[in-house]
XYZ file of C-alpha atoms in Angstrom:
701
model
C 120.985 113.239 141.501
C 118.172 113.735 143.989
C 115.260 111.344 143.416
C 111.838 112.659 144.468
C 108.876 110.295 144.237
C 106.926 111.621 147.225
C 103.927 113.909 146.839
C 103.976 115.982 150.020
C 106.474 117.805 152.225
C 106.196 118.839 155.881
C 105.245 122.383 154.826
C 102.733 121.739 152.050
C 101.009 118.593 153.366
C 97.999 120.288 155.004
C 97.084 122.785 152.239
C 97.857 120.401 149.366
C 96.041 117.456 150.935
C 92.998 119.605 151.794
C 92.901 120.941 148.238
C 92.969 117.405 146.788
C 90.333 116.118 149.217
C 87.924 118.987 148.602
C 88.149 118.333 144.861
C 85.917 115.372 145.633
C 82.265 116.198 145.135
C 81.034 114.737 148.453
C 83.679 116.460 150.561
C 83.120 119.791 148.844
C 79.356 119.406 149.249
C 79.576 118.786 153.018
C 81.963 121.720 153.369
C 79.331 123.965 151.749
C 76.615 122.534 154.030
C 78.803 123.162 157.081
C 79.429 126.782 156.023
C 75.694 127.302 155.390
C 74.914 126.052 158.899
C 77.414 128.539 160.303
C 76.047 131.497 158.329
C 72.251 131.138 158.470
C 69.674 129.939 160.974
C 69.199 126.240 160.162
C 67.130 123.501 161.825
C 70.264 121.476 162.722
C 73.498 122.301 164.490
C 76.729 122.816 162.461
C 78.283 120.116 164.653
C 76.133 117.434 162.959
C 77.902 117.913 159.615
C 81.191 119.428 160.817
C 82.310 116.537 163.031
C 81.693 113.752 160.447
C 83.432 115.847 157.787
C 86.395 116.447 160.098
C 86.615 112.712 160.820
C 86.534 111.796 157.117
C 89.161 114.400 156.184
C 91.414 113.395 159.104
C 91.293 109.646 158.418
C 91.970 110.139 154.693
C 94.819 112.555 155.437
C 96.410 110.075 157.870
C 96.172 107.279 155.305
C 97.639 109.373 152.476
C 100.279 110.819 154.777
C 101.376 107.341 155.863
C 101.683 106.139 152.258
C 103.687 109.245 151.364
C 105.931 108.696 154.393
C 106.746 105.248 153.002
C 107.668 106.907 149.696
C 109.909 109.340 151.608
C 111.677 106.371 153.207
C 112.190 104.685 149.824
C 113.541 107.940 148.330
C 115.952 108.416 151.229
C 117.240 104.865 150.829
C 117.944 105.526 147.141
C 119.381 109.026 147.594
C 121.702 107.960 150.419
C 122.909 104.815 148.659
C 126.745 104.848 148.439
C 128.226 105.335 144.971
C 131.879 105.157 143.861
C 133.016 108.368 142.113
C 136.358 109.032 140.460
C 137.926 112.191 141.872
C 141.509 113.247 141.088
C 142.361 109.755 139.837
C 141.065 107.987 142.952
C 137.830 106.273 143.938
C 135.738 108.257 146.411
C 132.587 106.937 148.090
C 129.713 109.408 148.308
C 125.941 109.438 148.518
C 124.001 108.975 145.298
C 122.193 112.327 145.690
C 125.532 114.173 145.380
C 126.124 112.809 141.881
C 126.161 115.467 139.126
C 126.183 115.431 135.338
C 129.737 114.813 134.130
C 130.841 112.770 137.157
C 132.502 109.436 136.370
C 131.068 106.497 138.312
C 132.211 102.925 138.898
C 129.491 100.269 139.217
C 130.190 96.687 140.311
C 128.423 93.440 139.438
C 124.839 93.085 140.761
C 124.692 96.815 141.594
C 122.077 99.129 140.105
C 123.099 102.129 138.049
C 122.557 105.308 140.127
C 121.686 107.464 137.102
C 121.750 107.316 133.303
C 125.376 106.691 132.307
C 127.338 106.768 129.064
C 129.253 103.475 129.079
C 133.009 104.231 128.929
C 134.825 100.986 129.769
C 134.383 97.538 131.248
C 136.385 94.854 133.008
C 135.599 92.647 130.002
C 138.238 92.699 127.297
C 135.780 93.329 124.462
C 134.349 96.476 126.071
C 130.878 95.060 126.680
C 128.712 94.483 129.726
C 125.507 92.630 130.484
C 122.507 94.327 132.024
C 119.033 93.294 133.167
C 116.239 95.874 132.937
C 113.532 94.004 134.858
C 112.563 97.029 136.959
C 112.211 99.188 133.825
C 110.492 97.094 131.159
C 110.000 93.674 132.779
C 112.590 91.994 130.528
C 114.597 89.425 132.516
C 117.016 88.506 129.734
C 120.585 89.818 129.685
C 121.063 92.758 127.335
C 124.466 93.605 125.894
C 125.760 97.176 126.006
C 128.871 98.528 124.302
C 131.504 100.957 125.562
C 132.653 103.968 123.539
C 135.228 102.814 120.980
C 137.973 105.230 122.132
C 137.583 104.539 125.861
C 136.791 100.814 126.071
C 140.483 99.948 126.614
C 140.680 102.031 129.825
C 141.115 99.770 132.842
C 141.981 101.879 135.906
C 140.943 105.129 137.566
C 143.982 107.113 136.380
C 143.286 106.419 132.701
C 139.608 107.298 133.113
C 140.405 110.490 135.040
C 142.791 111.629 132.285
C 140.012 111.427 129.680
C 139.264 114.729 127.946
C 135.973 114.640 126.068
C 132.711 116.473 125.496
C 129.278 114.907 125.006
C 126.374 116.274 122.975
C 122.993 114.635 123.469
C 119.260 115.169 123.133
C 117.061 116.671 125.827
C 115.792 114.212 128.480
C 112.851 112.168 127.197
C 111.104 109.057 128.593
C 111.597 106.598 125.700
C 113.722 103.782 127.172
C 114.861 102.543 123.771
C 115.808 105.818 122.124
C 118.917 107.901 122.677
C 120.876 110.077 120.265
C 124.194 111.655 121.124
C 127.784 112.224 120.112
C 131.050 112.159 122.056
C 134.113 114.142 120.993
C 137.311 112.589 122.370
C 140.389 114.841 122.484
C 143.866 113.336 122.066
C 146.615 115.824 122.967
C 146.174 118.908 120.788
C 144.789 117.098 117.789
C 141.298 117.583 116.421
C 138.687 115.652 118.454
C 137.470 112.278 117.220
C 133.663 112.185 117.009
C 131.899 108.938 117.891
C 128.143 108.309 117.723
C 126.235 107.441 120.894
C 123.059 105.383 120.838
C 120.824 103.414 123.175
C 123.414 100.602 123.166
C 125.843 102.978 124.958
C 123.352 104.279 127.557
C 123.109 102.445 130.897
C 119.762 103.325 132.466
C 119.064 104.108 136.088
C 117.352 101.172 137.799
C 118.988 98.551 135.554
C 121.348 95.991 137.137
C 124.872 95.044 136.039
C 125.264 91.292 135.474
C 128.142 88.913 134.643
C 130.571 91.842 134.506
C 133.002 92.603 137.317
C 132.794 96.397 136.988
C 132.159 99.233 134.544
C 132.980 102.940 134.341
C 130.437 105.442 133.072
C 129.881 109.181 132.943
C 126.631 110.648 134.285
C 124.540 112.093 131.455
C 121.040 112.367 133.006
C 120.558 112.625 136.783
C 117.741 112.938 139.312
C 114.317 113.588 137.857
C 115.762 113.824 134.318
C 116.601 110.115 134.140
C 114.428 108.010 131.863
C 113.113 105.992 134.819
C 112.008 109.150 136.662
C 110.410 110.619 133.528
C 108.368 107.433 133.109
C 107.245 107.481 136.755
C 106.207 111.135 136.861
C 102.419 111.438 136.933
C 100.833 114.186 134.879
C 97.726 114.316 137.082
C 96.113 112.486 139.961
C 94.543 109.244 138.767
C 91.015 108.314 139.773
C 89.669 104.791 139.618
C 86.547 103.700 137.759
C 84.760 103.138 141.081
C 85.510 106.683 142.223
C 84.362 108.094 138.880
C 81.114 106.112 139.218
C 80.677 107.383 142.768
C 81.045 110.949 141.532
C 78.342 110.354 138.919
C 75.982 108.899 141.558
C 76.725 111.837 143.853
C 75.765 114.280 141.115
C 72.485 112.380 140.628
C 71.736 112.437 144.375
C 72.697 116.101 144.504
C 70.172 116.833 141.772
C 67.528 114.906 143.741
C 68.441 116.874 146.878
C 68.205 120.234 145.101
C 64.869 119.201 143.573
C 63.458 118.196 146.978
C 64.646 121.430 148.596
C 63.207 123.484 145.730
C 59.836 121.685 145.817
C 59.552 122.075 149.599
C 60.424 125.777 149.378
C 57.714 126.339 146.750
C 55.160 124.339 148.759
C 55.987 126.306 151.910
C 55.283 129.643 150.241
C 52.183 128.235 148.566
C 50.914 127.123 151.969
C 51.784 130.460 153.578
C 50.407 132.567 150.736
C 47.474 133.837 152.882
C 48.362 136.407 155.594
C 48.795 135.060 159.150
C 48.341 131.472 157.939
C 50.569 128.965 159.713
C 51.334 131.597 162.396
C 50.050 130.410 165.827
C 49.992 132.949 168.636
C 53.236 131.623 170.053
C 55.168 131.809 166.743
C 54.055 134.968 165.027
C 56.468 136.822 162.733
C 58.098 139.971 163.967
C 57.808 143.233 162.067
C 61.396 143.045 160.644
C 60.637 139.535 159.384
C 57.509 140.765 157.594
C 59.490 143.567 155.881
C 62.351 141.273 154.842
C 63.065 140.789 151.107
C 60.931 137.921 149.814
C 63.594 136.518 147.481
C 66.275 136.603 150.195
C 63.915 134.858 152.607
C 63.054 132.224 149.979
C 66.750 131.581 149.315
C 67.416 131.214 153.047
C 64.540 128.749 153.348
C 65.884 126.834 150.334
C 69.287 126.482 152.048
C 67.555 125.401 155.266
C 65.773 122.598 153.392
C 69.122 121.617 151.805
C 70.624 121.270 155.276
C 67.575 119.368 156.523
C 67.760 116.773 153.721
C 71.564 116.664 153.331
C 71.816 113.144 154.809
C 70.661 111.705 151.484
C 74.398 111.841 150.649
C 76.375 109.659 153.123
C 79.304 111.529 154.624
C 81.146 108.303 155.493
C 81.109 106.925 151.947
C 84.559 108.151 150.915
C 86.263 107.211 154.170
C 84.750 103.720 153.974
C 86.109 103.278 150.456
C 89.510 104.715 151.474
C 89.848 102.299 154.389
C 88.809 99.394 152.182
C 91.558 100.350 149.703
C 94.133 100.746 152.465
C 93.370 97.374 154.066
C 93.023 95.729 150.646
C 96.588 96.721 149.792
C 97.800 94.682 152.774
C 95.840 91.636 151.618
C 97.672 91.913 148.282
C 101.016 92.121 150.113
C 100.145 89.091 152.274
C 98.998 86.944 149.322
C 101.176 83.803 149.450
C 100.207 82.767 145.912
C 101.890 85.932 144.575
C 105.173 85.173 146.367
C 108.117 84.537 144.024
C 110.324 81.801 145.455
C 113.154 82.501 142.991
C 113.632 86.101 144.123
C 112.297 85.617 147.645
C 110.015 88.618 147.205
C 106.281 89.129 147.375
C 104.096 91.817 145.772
C 104.802 95.430 146.703
C 101.956 97.987 146.787
C 103.270 101.515 146.265
C 99.837 103.129 146.332
C 96.352 101.857 147.134
C 94.448 104.428 145.058
C 93.782 102.087 142.126
C 93.398 98.662 143.783
C 89.878 98.111 142.519
C 90.974 98.705 138.917
C 92.349 95.145 138.951
C 88.763 93.912 138.981
C 87.600 96.239 136.199
C 89.805 94.850 133.412
C 87.910 94.159 130.200
C 90.765 93.547 127.741
C 94.109 91.784 128.219
C 96.748 92.357 125.544
C 99.506 89.771 125.698
C 102.753 89.274 123.843
C 103.405 85.784 122.539
C 107.125 85.244 123.089
C 108.041 85.004 126.753
C 104.444 85.457 127.912
C 102.450 82.646 126.341
C 105.689 80.791 125.605
C 108.644 80.048 127.874
C 111.134 82.134 125.861
C 113.440 79.138 126.220
C 114.427 78.506 122.620
C 115.682 75.222 121.200
C 117.220 74.857 117.743
C 115.216 72.290 115.756
C 116.545 72.335 112.202
C 117.996 74.397 109.401
C 117.297 74.272 105.693
C 120.091 75.032 103.216
C 118.964 75.268 99.586
C 116.130 72.837 100.266
C 118.226 70.327 102.242
C 117.284 69.936 105.890
C 119.858 69.554 108.666
C 118.720 68.291 112.077
C 121.289 68.508 114.914
C 119.735 65.670 116.885
C 118.558 62.113 116.296
C 116.032 59.714 117.762
C 117.413 56.345 118.842
C 115.078 53.621 120.155
C 112.423 56.231 120.811
C 114.776 58.387 122.885
C 115.711 61.935 121.890
C 119.495 62.433 121.961
C 120.383 66.138 122.277
C 124.166 65.769 122.323
C 124.411 64.365 118.817
C 127.010 66.397 116.956
C 126.484 64.954 113.487
C 124.029 65.962 110.760
C 120.912 64.342 109.412
C 120.627 65.370 105.762
C 117.460 65.051 103.745
C 117.719 64.785 99.938
C 121.485 64.718 100.193
C 123.307 65.362 96.907
C 126.958 66.230 97.518
C 128.591 68.858 95.386
C 131.257 71.547 95.555
C 128.778 74.421 95.290
C 126.550 72.760 97.887
C 129.417 72.394 100.359
C 130.438 76.022 99.881
C 126.890 77.210 100.592
C 126.731 74.977 103.691
C 129.908 76.480 105.103
C 128.739 80.021 104.314
C 125.423 79.318 106.046
C 127.097 77.993 109.201
C 129.578 80.869 109.234
C 126.715 83.330 108.800
C 124.961 81.994 111.908
C 128.253 81.997 113.849
C 128.932 85.629 112.911
C 125.582 87.395 112.440
C 124.535 87.942 116.063
C 125.259 89.926 119.233
C 125.936 86.889 121.438
C 128.653 87.107 124.081
C 130.613 84.226 125.624
C 130.339 84.303 129.404
C 133.599 82.518 130.305
C 136.480 83.501 128.026
C 139.019 81.489 130.037
C 137.513 78.220 128.913
C 138.118 79.026 125.245
C 141.835 78.338 125.025
C 141.428 74.587 125.330
C 139.005 74.426 122.442
C 141.759 74.144 119.849
C 142.849 70.765 121.074
C 139.645 69.201 122.303
C 136.635 69.404 120.062
C 134.189 68.261 122.728
C 135.179 71.094 125.038
C 133.185 73.324 122.728
C 130.218 72.414 124.940
C 131.749 74.423 127.781
C 130.894 77.722 126.072
C 128.133 79.601 127.863
C 126.406 82.117 125.607
C 124.584 85.250 126.742
C 122.383 87.505 124.635
C 119.369 89.756 124.946
C 117.740 87.547 122.302
C 117.162 83.877 123.252
C 116.762 83.139 119.518
C 120.395 84.042 118.890
C 121.622 81.836 121.739
C 119.548 78.915 120.403
C 120.953 79.380 116.888
C 124.578 79.574 118.046
C 124.141 76.518 120.277
C 122.375 74.639 117.466
C 125.122 75.378 114.956
C 127.648 74.229 117.561
C 126.023 70.775 117.432
C 126.376 70.894 113.644
C 130.130 71.369 113.837
C 130.731 75.137 113.995
C 131.411 76.821 117.347
C 131.483 80.530 118.037
C 134.374 81.126 120.444
C 134.590 84.810 121.281
C 134.966 88.402 120.160
C 138.475 89.625 120.961
C 140.081 92.864 119.764
C 137.219 93.252 117.271
C 137.910 89.818 115.754
C 135.255 87.094 115.900
C 136.681 83.602 116.326
C 134.906 80.425 115.260
C 135.950 76.771 115.398
C 135.111 74.838 112.221
C 134.506 71.121 111.706
C 138.220 70.465 111.167
C 138.993 71.977 114.597
C 140.663 74.964 112.965
C 140.058 78.447 114.351
C 138.868 80.991 111.790
C 139.108 84.715 112.511
C 136.856 87.370 111.005
C 137.296 91.075 111.607
C 133.987 92.645 112.650
C 133.662 95.777 110.511
C 130.045 96.868 110.985
C 126.885 95.751 112.791
C 123.536 96.763 111.297
C 121.414 96.228 114.395
C 118.020 94.550 114.383
C 114.905 96.696 114.613
C 111.220 95.833 114.530
C 110.590 97.820 111.343
C 113.283 96.175 109.187
C 112.841 92.827 110.978
C 116.410 91.809 110.181
C 120.016 92.383 111.250
C 123.293 92.282 109.334
C 127.021 92.192 109.974
C 129.897 93.084 107.695
C 133.003 90.970 108.338
C 136.403 90.528 106.740
C 137.951 87.067 106.479
C 141.632 86.231 106.922
C 141.911 86.005 103.116
C 140.688 89.589 102.727
C 137.180 88.775 101.467
C 134.450 91.082 102.784
C 131.032 89.509 103.459
C 127.705 90.982 104.455
C 125.659 88.347 106.298
C 121.990 89.052 106.990
C 119.316 87.148 108.892
C 115.689 88.086 109.466
C 112.036 87.327 108.824
C 111.177 85.706 105.489
C 108.995 88.693 104.554
C 112.047 90.903 105.039
C 114.663 88.712 103.309
C 112.896 87.224 100.266
C 112.129 90.574 98.525
C 115.843 91.464 98.740
C 117.153 88.203 97.282
C 118.326 88.027 93.670
C 119.656 84.453 93.662
C 119.082 81.172 95.494
C 116.519 78.393 95.827
C 113.745 80.633 97.073
C 110.793 78.301 96.426
C 112.315 75.332 98.273
C 113.295 77.445 101.275
C 109.945 79.270 101.317
C 108.080 75.948 101.324
C 110.081 74.708 104.322
C 109.609 78.001 106.179
C 105.828 77.891 105.725
C 105.694 74.267 106.858
C 107.656 75.053 110.025
C 105.518 78.127 110.717
C 102.320 76.053 110.578
C 103.860 73.750 113.201
C 104.369 76.753 115.491
C 108.142 77.069 115.013
C 109.946 80.418 114.860
C 111.668 80.833 111.503
C 114.475 83.032 110.205
C 116.029 83.302 106.756
C 119.752 83.755 106.097
C 121.365 85.478 103.107
C 124.682 87.041 102.152
C 126.576 89.014 99.550
C 130.212 89.820 98.856
C 131.498 93.381 98.935
C 134.512 94.792 97.170
C 136.894 97.073 99.053
C 135.481 100.061 97.172
C 131.875 99.093 97.962
C 132.702 98.693 101.645
C 134.446 102.072 101.694
C 131.263 103.711 100.383
C 129.141 101.770 102.895
C 131.414 102.862 105.746
C 131.096 106.540 104.798
C 127.302 106.334 104.549
C 127.008 104.610 107.929
C 129.405 107.010 109.654
C 127.545 110.098 108.418
C 124.182 108.665 109.490
C 125.449 107.571 112.934
C 126.927 111.003 113.714
C 123.677 112.824 112.901
C 121.940 114.302 115.953
C 118.722 115.030 114.059
C 116.648 112.254 112.414
C 119.387 109.688 113.039
C 116.993 106.725 112.925
C 115.497 107.851 109.628
C 118.916 108.376 108.043
C 120.174 105.013 109.276
C 117.061 103.303 107.891
C 117.704 104.877 104.484
C 121.334 103.720 104.529
C 120.348 100.199 105.614
C 117.857 100.063 102.752
C 120.640 100.889 100.266
C 123.040 98.333 101.724
C 120.745 95.367 102.396
C 119.788 94.334 98.879
C 120.824 91.964 96.069
C 121.390 89.055 98.461
C 122.117 85.417 97.706
C 119.767 83.234 99.744
C 121.506 80.590 101.857
C 118.682 79.007 103.830
C 116.453 79.202 106.880
C 116.328 78.090 110.508
C 113.587 76.774 112.776
C 113.538 77.285 116.543
C 111.000 75.888 119.001
C 109.602 77.963 121.856
C 107.439 75.795 124.110
C 104.165 76.977 125.601
C 104.240 78.238 129.184
C 102.963 75.866 131.832
C 99.238 76.462 132.483
C 99.068 79.158 129.776
C 95.994 77.504 128.243
C 94.277 77.188 131.643
C 95.001 80.840 132.418
C 93.522 82.089 129.141
C 90.468 79.883 129.632
C 89.976 81.283 133.152
C 90.280 84.867 131.885
C 87.685 84.211 129.183
C 85.298 82.666 131.716
C 85.657 85.860 133.772
C 84.435 87.841 130.762
C 87.855 89.251 129.859
C 88.719 89.475 126.171
C 92.256 88.264 125.389
C 94.225 89.652 122.441
C 97.609 88.314 121.311
C 99.991 90.862 119.793
C 103.037 89.435 118.032
C 105.476 90.189 115.254
C 105.772 86.514 114.274
C 104.439 84.982 111.093
C 100.670 84.655 110.874
C 100.910 80.831 110.727
C 103.167 80.652 113.818
C 100.894 82.990 115.772
C 97.789 80.990 114.812
C 99.438 77.697 115.837
C 100.306 79.156 119.245
C 96.754 80.502 119.678
C 95.317 77.046 118.997
C 97.813 75.468 121.419
C 96.880 77.837 124.256
C 93.128 77.441 123.541
C 92.604 81.037 122.482
C 91.320 79.554 119.213
C 89.004 76.548 119.152
C 88.127 74.179 116.343
C 84.853 76.016 115.774
C 86.473 79.466 115.856
C 85.675 81.485 112.739
C 88.830 83.376 111.747
C 88.772 86.560 109.692
C 92.256 86.942 108.236
C 93.227 90.458 107.210
C 96.831 90.222 106.055
C 98.680 91.790 103.145
C 98.886 88.411 101.430
C 95.149 87.765 101.856
C 94.119 91.218 100.652
C 96.335 90.835 97.564
C 94.582 87.569 96.697
C 91.081 88.848 97.477
C 89.671 92.334 97.940
C 88.752 93.467 101.447
C 85.098 93.771 100.432
C 85.048 90.133 99.250
C 86.691 88.940 102.476
C 84.086 90.743 104.605
C 81.252 89.532 102.355
C 82.395 85.908 102.712
C 82.528 86.349 106.476
C 79.010 87.807 106.518
C 77.669 84.831 104.565
C 79.342 82.457 107.024
C 77.807 84.291 109.983
C 74.332 84.215 108.457
C 74.716 80.535 107.570
C 75.791 79.622 111.092
C 73.017 81.835 112.527
C 75.154 83.721 114.966
C 77.450 80.836 115.919
C 80.514 82.993 115.344
C 82.491 82.712 118.540
C 85.292 85.154 117.917
C 86.800 87.231 115.134
C 90.527 87.569 115.029
C 92.216 90.264 113.051
C 95.797 89.580 112.043
C 97.990 91.876 110.062
């Protein structure tokens, strides 16, 4: 499990560093000049170019050697970090670098995973753990990972050590969100039980364990084969825009130098074309010089002129730039405005080679959620068959968040209406991957309804937490997942249990997620929630127009919307679904494609229940930041998977769009209503009419 991020070793530093330095045009040029001065008779001493070149090479080598020494120190700290292995049924403490594929490791809360691990078991009863991947992808939210079904009940070292299993997986590759594998668990002499392994079972090196006492995992990728290492490995040495520009200028000056040397050589021989001209009595040519080859003599004179004029290219240019980069990296480290008070850490500069690139940025691509917005979601309302439910009220101008009743618009009680309400609330309580942080506080919920507020929910998606907390204020509380049964507390303070049969995870292509659950009465439900563009085409029944109208209204106000639908499955239908899912999950080749095909077959013919609206407030000073970037000449693009109306509302709020901004909308809906040619023609007419007053085009789609 040896981690190697350094570039040089004690043995290869000098040759490798010299090779990299002489790849630079200026350094290579002065090396040639120095060699020419050594070989031929030149008007200047070799010392005049040799000493400056030696100084430049030495200073750069010291700077690069020091930075690489810091990388050596960081690698040693990681490689010598103590890790708990399981050996012969007991915990053994060893250095991280001694970890090998197949070793079983125990990781405690707030520790980082030493390599890529297959998650076997957890101290949590439901076989899950929470992880933050800030150092990998910048996401600070807690992500939920799941232990292998056959091993999640293991609690101690002896049980783990007695495990007999084999793992098949794909070759190491850098995609953090993709993993395909299969584990075969052997029980006695019976045939092995095959279980699929996906990215939800893979704990990545560099991620941190949170809100979980401990986990056990088996090493699957180690050392430079971990996903973190594969993402950090550089294919080639990077060169900044400034250095590339310098190289271009050097080539231009080199051409000027060659031209000057060539012109002076020609003029010399033109001047000395007559015999004995320019030969005073004290400097007459010797006989061997007169018989020397003319072309060889001309070439020697050309090189002499090159040496004479070589100072047109400054030898200290590279070392000046290198020292500026080196010292500039310390100014970044010392910058108090970049200090994070929450973590107590400032900026860390791993290499100074690309410092100046920070000032060369022309485009900034930003996500909307969590970047422009706070990613702190708050449930605003839900719409069930056209009736709006708001889990909060305004009293005397004051917003009361703890209101547990419902504000119904267009209320018309009815048996069918009540049934749909309860199905909607159950769907939101069941269709998610939320975990309850403190299970011990759940027991008292049976007796005291208000203790439902003590539940602390954790999820990788803040939307899901907001929905579960919002539904809690409407009378339904998600309690926990225990022994594969999801428990919810209804309005009558009765606990309902649903067996979790299948989870059809969310992905950005489908833009929806589903769960299949079985009630205590034996009914099997498939609950689905997702974007309106993903749900509406798959609905066969329900008040689509009323719900669609409310969704569009909320989107224009900048709210995040989701639609909820369901359908009932017979035992035979579920049996077929289970077989299709199992075959797709066990596939090692094209698993994602096969799962997508199965999901497409399952998620159809829904009955629409309603929609939700969640508010995500704008980040503090987001508008000022975007305005400052635009004043600096940087073009800001917002990339989001949200609805077009929601994205536009956010762009207006953060001042990316102005009132006079001309918007060119290229969406599927727009193109269906009007051909692309007509859209562009209308835009052209607007531009001509406004005589170039178009401030910005935005392309959405």
